[in-house]
Coordinates of C-alpha atoms in Angstrom, one line a residue:
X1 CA 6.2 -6.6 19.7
X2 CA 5.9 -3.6 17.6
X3 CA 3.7 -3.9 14.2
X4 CA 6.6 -3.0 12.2
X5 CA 8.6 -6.1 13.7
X6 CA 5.7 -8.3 13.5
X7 CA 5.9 -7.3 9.9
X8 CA 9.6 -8.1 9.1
X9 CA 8.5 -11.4 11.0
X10 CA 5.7 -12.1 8.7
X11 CA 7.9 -11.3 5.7
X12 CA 10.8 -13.7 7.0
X13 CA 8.4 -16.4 7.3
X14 CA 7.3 -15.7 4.0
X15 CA 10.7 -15.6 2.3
X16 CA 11.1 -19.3 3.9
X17 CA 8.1 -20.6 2.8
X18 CA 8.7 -19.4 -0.8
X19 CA 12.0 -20.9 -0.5
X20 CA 10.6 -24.3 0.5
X21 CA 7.8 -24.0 -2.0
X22 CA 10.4 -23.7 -4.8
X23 CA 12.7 -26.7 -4.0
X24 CA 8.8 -28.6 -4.2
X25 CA 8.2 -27.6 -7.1
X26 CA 11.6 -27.6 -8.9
X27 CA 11.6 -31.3 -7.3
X28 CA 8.5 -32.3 -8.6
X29 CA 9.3 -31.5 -12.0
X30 CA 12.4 -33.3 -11.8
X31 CA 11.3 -36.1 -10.6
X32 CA 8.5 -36.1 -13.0
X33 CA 10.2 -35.5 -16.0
X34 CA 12.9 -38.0 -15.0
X35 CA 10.3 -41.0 -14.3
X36 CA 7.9 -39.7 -17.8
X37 CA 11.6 -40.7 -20.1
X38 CA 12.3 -43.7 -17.7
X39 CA 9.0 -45.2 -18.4
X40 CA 8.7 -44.1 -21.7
X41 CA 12.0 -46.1 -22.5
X42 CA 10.6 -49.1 -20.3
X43 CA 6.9 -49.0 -22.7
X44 CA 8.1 -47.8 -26.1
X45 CA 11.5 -49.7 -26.5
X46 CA 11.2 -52.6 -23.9
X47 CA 7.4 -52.9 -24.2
X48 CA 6.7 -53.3 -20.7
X49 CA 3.0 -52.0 -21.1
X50 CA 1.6 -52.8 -17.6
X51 CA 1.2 -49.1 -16.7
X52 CA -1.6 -49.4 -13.6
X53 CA 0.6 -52.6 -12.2
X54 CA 3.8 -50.3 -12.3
X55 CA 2.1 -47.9 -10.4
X56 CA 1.3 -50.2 -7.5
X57 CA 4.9 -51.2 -7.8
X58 CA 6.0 -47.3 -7.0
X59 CA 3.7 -46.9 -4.5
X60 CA 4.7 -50.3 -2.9
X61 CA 8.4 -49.2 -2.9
X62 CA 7.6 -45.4 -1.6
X63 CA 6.0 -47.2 1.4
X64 CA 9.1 -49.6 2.0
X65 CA 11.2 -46.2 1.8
X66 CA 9.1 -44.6 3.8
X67 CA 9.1 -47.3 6.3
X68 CA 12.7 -47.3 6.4
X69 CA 12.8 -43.4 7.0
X70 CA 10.5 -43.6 10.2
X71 CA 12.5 -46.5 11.5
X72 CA 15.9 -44.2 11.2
X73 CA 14.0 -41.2 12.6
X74 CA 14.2 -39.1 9.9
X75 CA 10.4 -38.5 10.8
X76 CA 7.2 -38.7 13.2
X77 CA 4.7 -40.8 12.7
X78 CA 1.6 -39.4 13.6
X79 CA -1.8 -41.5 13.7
X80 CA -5.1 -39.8 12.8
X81 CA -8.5 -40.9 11.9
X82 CA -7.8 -44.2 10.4
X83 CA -11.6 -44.1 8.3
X84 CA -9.9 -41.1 6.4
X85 CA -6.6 -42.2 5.6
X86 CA -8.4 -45.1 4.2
X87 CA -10.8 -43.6 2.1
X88 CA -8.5 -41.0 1.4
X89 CA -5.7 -44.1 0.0
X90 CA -7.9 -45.6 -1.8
X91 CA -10.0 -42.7 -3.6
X92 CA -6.7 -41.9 -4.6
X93 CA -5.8 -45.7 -6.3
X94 CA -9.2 -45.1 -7.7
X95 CA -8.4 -42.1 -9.6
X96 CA -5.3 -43.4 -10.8
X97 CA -6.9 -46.7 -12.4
X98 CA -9.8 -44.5 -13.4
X99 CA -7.3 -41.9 -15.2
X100 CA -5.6 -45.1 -17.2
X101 CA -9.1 -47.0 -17.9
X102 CA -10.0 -43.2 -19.9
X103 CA -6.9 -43.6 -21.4
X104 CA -7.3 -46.9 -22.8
X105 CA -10.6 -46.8 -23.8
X106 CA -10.4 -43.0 -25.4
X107 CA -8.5 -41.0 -28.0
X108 CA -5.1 -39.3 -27.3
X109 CA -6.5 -36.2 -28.0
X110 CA -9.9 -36.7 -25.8
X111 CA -7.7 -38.0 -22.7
X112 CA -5.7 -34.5 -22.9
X113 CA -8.9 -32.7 -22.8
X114 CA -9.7 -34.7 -19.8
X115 CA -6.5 -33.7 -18.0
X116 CA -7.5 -29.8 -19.3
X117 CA -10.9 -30.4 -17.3
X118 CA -9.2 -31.1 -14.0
X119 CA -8.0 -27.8 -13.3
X120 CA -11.7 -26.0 -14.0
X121 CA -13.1 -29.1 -11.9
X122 CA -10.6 -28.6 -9.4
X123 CA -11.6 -24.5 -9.0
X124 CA -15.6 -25.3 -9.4
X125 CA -15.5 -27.6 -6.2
X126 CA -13.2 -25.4 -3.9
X127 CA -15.3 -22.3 -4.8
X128 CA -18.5 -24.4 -3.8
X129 CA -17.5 -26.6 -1.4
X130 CA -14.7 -24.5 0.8
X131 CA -15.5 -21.2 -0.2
X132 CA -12.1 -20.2 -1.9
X133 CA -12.1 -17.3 -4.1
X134 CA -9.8 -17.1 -7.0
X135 CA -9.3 -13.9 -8.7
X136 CA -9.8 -12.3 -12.0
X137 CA -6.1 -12.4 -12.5
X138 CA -5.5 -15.9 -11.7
X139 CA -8.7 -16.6 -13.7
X140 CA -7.2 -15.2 -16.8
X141 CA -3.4 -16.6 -16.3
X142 CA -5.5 -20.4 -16.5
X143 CA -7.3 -20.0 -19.1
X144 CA -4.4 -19.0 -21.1
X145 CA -2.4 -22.1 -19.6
X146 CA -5.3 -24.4 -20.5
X147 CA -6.0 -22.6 -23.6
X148 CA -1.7 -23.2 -24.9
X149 CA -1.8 -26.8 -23.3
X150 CA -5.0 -27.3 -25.8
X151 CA -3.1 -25.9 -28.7
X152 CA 0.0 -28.4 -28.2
X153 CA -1.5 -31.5 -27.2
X154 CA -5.1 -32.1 -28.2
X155 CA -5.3 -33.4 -32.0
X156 CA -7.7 -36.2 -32.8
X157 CA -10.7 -35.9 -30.8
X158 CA -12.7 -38.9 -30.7
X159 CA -16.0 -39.4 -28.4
X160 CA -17.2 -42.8 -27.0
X161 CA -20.2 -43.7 -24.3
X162 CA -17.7 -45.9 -22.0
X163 CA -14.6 -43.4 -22.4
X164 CA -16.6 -40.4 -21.6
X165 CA -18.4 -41.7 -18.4
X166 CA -14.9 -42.9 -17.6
X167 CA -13.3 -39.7 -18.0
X168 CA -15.8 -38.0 -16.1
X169 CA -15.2 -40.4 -13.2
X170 CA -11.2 -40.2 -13.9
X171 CA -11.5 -36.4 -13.5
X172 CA -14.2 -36.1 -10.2
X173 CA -12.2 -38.7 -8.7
X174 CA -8.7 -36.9 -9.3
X175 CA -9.9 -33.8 -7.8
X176 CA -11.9 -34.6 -5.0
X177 CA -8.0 -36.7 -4.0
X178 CA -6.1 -33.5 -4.9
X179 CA -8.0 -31.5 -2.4
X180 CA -8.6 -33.6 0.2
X181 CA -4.6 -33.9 0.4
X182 CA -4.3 -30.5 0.8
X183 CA -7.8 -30.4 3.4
X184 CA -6.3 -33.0 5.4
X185 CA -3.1 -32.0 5.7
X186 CA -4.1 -28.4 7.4
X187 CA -7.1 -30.2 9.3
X188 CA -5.0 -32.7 11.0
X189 CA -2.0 -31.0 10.9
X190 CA 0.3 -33.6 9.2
X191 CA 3.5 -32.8 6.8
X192 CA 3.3 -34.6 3.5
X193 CA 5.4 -37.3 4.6
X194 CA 3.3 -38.2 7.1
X195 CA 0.3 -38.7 5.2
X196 CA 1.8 -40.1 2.3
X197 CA 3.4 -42.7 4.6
X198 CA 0.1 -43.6 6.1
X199 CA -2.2 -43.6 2.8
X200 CA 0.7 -45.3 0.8
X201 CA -0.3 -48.7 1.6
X202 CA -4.1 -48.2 0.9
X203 CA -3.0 -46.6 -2.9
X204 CA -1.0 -50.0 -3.5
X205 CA -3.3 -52.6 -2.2
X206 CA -6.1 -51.1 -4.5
X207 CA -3.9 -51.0 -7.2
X208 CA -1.9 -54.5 -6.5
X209 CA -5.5 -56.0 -6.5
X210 CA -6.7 -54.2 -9.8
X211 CA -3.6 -53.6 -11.6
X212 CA -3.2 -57.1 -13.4
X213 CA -7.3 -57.1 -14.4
X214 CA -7.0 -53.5 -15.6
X215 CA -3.9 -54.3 -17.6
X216 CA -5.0 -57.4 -19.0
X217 CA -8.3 -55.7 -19.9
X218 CA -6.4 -52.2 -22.0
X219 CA -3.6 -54.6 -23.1
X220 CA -4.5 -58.4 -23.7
X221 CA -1.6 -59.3 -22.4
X222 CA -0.9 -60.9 -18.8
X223 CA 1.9 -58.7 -16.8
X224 CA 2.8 -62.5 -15.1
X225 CA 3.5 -63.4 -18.5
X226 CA 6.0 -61.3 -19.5
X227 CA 9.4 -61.9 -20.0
X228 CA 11.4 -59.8 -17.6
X229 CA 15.1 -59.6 -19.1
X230 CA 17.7 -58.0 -16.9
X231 CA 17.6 -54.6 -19.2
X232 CA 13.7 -54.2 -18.1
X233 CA 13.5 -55.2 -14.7
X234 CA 16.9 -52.8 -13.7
X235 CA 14.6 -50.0 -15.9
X236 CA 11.6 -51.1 -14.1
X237 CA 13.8 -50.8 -10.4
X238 CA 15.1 -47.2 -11.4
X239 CA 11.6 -45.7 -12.3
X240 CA 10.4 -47.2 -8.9
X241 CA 13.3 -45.3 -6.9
X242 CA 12.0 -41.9 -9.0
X243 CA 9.0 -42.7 -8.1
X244 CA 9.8 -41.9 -4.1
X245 CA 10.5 -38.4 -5.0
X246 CA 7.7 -38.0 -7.8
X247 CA 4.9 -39.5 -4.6
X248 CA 6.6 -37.5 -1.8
X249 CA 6.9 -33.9 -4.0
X250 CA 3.5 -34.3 -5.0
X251 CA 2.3 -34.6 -1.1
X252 CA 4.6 -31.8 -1.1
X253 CA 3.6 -29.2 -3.3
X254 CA -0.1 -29.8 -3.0
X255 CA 0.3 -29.4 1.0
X256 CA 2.4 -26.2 0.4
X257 CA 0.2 -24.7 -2.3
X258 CA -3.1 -25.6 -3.7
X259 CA -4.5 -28.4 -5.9
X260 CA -4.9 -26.0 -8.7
X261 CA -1.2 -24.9 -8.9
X262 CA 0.0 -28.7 -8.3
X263 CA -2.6 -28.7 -11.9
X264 CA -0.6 -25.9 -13.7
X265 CA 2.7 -27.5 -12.5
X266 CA 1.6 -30.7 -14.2
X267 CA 0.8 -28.9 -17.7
X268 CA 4.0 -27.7 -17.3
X269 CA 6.0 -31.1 -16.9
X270 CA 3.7 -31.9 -20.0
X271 CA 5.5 -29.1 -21.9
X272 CA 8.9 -29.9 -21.0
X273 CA 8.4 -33.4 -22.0
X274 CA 7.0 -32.5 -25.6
X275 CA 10.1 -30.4 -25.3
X276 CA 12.9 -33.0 -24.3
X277 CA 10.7 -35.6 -26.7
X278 CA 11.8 -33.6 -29.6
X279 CA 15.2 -32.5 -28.6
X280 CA 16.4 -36.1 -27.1
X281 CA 14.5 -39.0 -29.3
X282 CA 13.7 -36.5 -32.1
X283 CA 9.7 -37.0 -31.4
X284 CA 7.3 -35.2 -34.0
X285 CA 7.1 -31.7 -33.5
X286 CA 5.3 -29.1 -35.2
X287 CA 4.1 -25.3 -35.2
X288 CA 0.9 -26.1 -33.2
X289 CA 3.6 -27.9 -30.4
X290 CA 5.6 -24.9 -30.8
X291 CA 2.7 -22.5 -30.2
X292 CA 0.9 -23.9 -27.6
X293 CA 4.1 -24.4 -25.3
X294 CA 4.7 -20.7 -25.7
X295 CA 1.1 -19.8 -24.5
X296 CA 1.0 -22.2 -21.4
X297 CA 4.8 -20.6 -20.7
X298 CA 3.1 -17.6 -20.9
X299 CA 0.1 -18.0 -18.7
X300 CA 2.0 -20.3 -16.2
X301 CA 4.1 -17.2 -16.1
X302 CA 1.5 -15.2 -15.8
X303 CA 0.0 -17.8 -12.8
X304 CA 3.0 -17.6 -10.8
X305 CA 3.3 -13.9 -10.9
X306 CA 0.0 -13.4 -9.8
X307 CA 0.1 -16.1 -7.1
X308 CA 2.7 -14.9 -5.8
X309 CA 2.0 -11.3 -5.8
X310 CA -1.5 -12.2 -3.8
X311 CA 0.9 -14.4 -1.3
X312 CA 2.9 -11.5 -0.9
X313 CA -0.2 -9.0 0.3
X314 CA -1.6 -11.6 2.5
X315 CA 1.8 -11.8 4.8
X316 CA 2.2 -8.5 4.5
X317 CA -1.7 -7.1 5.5
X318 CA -0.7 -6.6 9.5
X319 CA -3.7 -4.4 10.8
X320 CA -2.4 -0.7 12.0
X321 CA -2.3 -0.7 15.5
X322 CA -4.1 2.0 17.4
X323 CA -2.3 5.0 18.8
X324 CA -1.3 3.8 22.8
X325 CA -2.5 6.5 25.0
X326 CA -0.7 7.5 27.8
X327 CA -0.1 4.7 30.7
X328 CA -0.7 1.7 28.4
X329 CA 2.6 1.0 27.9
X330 CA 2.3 -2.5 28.8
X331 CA -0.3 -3.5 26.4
X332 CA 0.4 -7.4 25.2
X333 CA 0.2 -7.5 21.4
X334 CA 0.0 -11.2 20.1
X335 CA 0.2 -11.7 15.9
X336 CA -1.0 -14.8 14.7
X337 CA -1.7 -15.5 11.1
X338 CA -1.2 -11.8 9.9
X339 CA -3.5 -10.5 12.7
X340 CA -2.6 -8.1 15.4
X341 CA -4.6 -8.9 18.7
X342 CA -4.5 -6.4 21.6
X343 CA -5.0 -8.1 25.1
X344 CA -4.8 -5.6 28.0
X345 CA -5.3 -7.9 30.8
X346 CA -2.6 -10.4 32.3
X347 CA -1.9 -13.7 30.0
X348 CA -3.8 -16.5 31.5
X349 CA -2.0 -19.7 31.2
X350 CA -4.4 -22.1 30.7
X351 CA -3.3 -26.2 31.5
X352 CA -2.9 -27.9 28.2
X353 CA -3.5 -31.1 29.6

């Protein structure tokens, strides 16, 4: 193979891969968006206010799905170490009741921040922990996401002992979960379904356990209690069959991309929901709303252009080969991962049991 083949190659595969990244992320926000105005509807208008115990219902339900998927072989089930699929499920039911307990116990505005702080936490502990560099460029685009983000969302800020050490937990938590599902996807070499499908159960079990104390401590109310017409529990059914595509695209994009962009793809759900808020149920909207969705448009924008202009160099940074001199003809050239190794020996088949 020639390096200018093994170039095209490395360009077709990355043409694919952008491909599949895109359906992630347009099906992420869809989903997302989708299951935001379902359970908006099911808390504002039904008053079904039992967020942590819904989510233990999702999960629940993506694991039955799931379940059903493996059984019709639309996938592989593939085992691995069962310590980390543990942890790994249940750091993640942790962040999620974590993320509602600073919810409950803070300010609107001081829970947005909190969300803002995950994608600087998020960069701080790959840079430190796995060595990952992130560019000026991309350093710039976030801040102006996180900066516009600020602008529309974050009004009353107001600070509490409890809701900031639960924040802080709600935020460490959330990232350290975020990156080991991209970590242990490449380390074990699992797709997204397959992990999802084995950490599933661990996410609902800590959350079926926890859910109705959480609840019942943020809302006073008993979730057993509640009177479950028809109207809410066909609402309740439908956000729990989004929720199979919100759980699986977010496996998804995180294992395709980074924790960070799954971040900046959150911010901008966030957006489009302020957006469809004021255009569908006519929610408040001002100039600061206005504003600061056209700043994180513009450094999203800005994200993506620069994230995929870096993707592009790396697939396309095959080493020049050296000029052959005269009888090496049969050099063997293998290309792996954008690099060109020159073997002049024999291939040695080695037994791969």
């Amino acid at each position: 193979m020639t390096a200018k083949s093994a170039t095209k190659e490395k360009i077709g595969e990355g043409e694919k891969f952008q491909l599949g990244t895109v359906g992630a992320l347009s099906l992420s926000v869809a989903s997302s968006v989708s299951i935001v105005i379902c359970n908006k509807t099911l808390m504002s208008s039904l008053r079904f206010i039992f967020a942590t115990t819904l989510t233990s219902w999702h999960l629940l339900v993506t694991f039955c799905s799931l379940h059903v998927a493996l059984k019709l072989r639309f996938f592989e089930h593939k085992p691995f170490e069962k310590k980390t699929v543990m942890g790994f499920g249940i750091l993640n039911g942790i962040s999620i009741g974590l993320l509602n307990l600073s919810l409950g116990f803070n300010s609107v505005g001081f829970y947005q921040m909190t969300k803002l702080a995950i994608i600087p936490c998020t960069v701080l502990l790959e840079i430190l922990f796995l060595g990952k560099k992130f560019s000026k460029r991309i350093q710039f685009s976030l801040a102006i996401l996180l900066l516009g983000v600020g602008i529309a969302t974050v009004t009353d800020v107001q600070l509490n002992a409890l809701g900031s050490l639960l924040s802080l937990l709600a935020v460490i938590t959330t990232c350290v979960a975020q990156i080991m599902t991209n970590t242990i996807q490449k380390k074990f070499k699992v797709s997204s379904t397959q992990l999802l499908y084995q950490s599933c159960p661990y996410q609902a079990a800590t959350l079926l356990i926890s859910g109705p104390y959480l609840d019942k401590l943020l809302t006073n109310l008993n979730v057993f209690s509640f009177k479950y017409t028809t109207q809410v529990t066909v609402v309740i059914i439908l956000s729990c069959l989004i929720s199979i595509a919100v759980n699986f695209s977010t496996f998804l994009v995180i294992g395709r991309t980074s924790p960070v962009t799954y971040q900046v793809l959150g911010h901008l759900k966030t957006c489009l929901v302020l957006a469809f808020g004021y255009i569908i149920v006519h929610d408040p909207f001002n100039w600061r709303n206005i504003l600061g969705i056209m700043v994180a448009m513009a450094g999203m924008i800005i994200y993506s252009y620069h994230c995929t202009l870096e993707t592009q160099q790396k697939v396309t940074e095959v080493p020049q080969l050296p000029q052959a001199r005269e009888g090496e003809n049969d050099t063997l050239i293998n290309v792996e991962n954008t690099s060109t190794i020159l073997n002049k020996r024999p291939p040695v088949y080695k037994d791969k049991n």
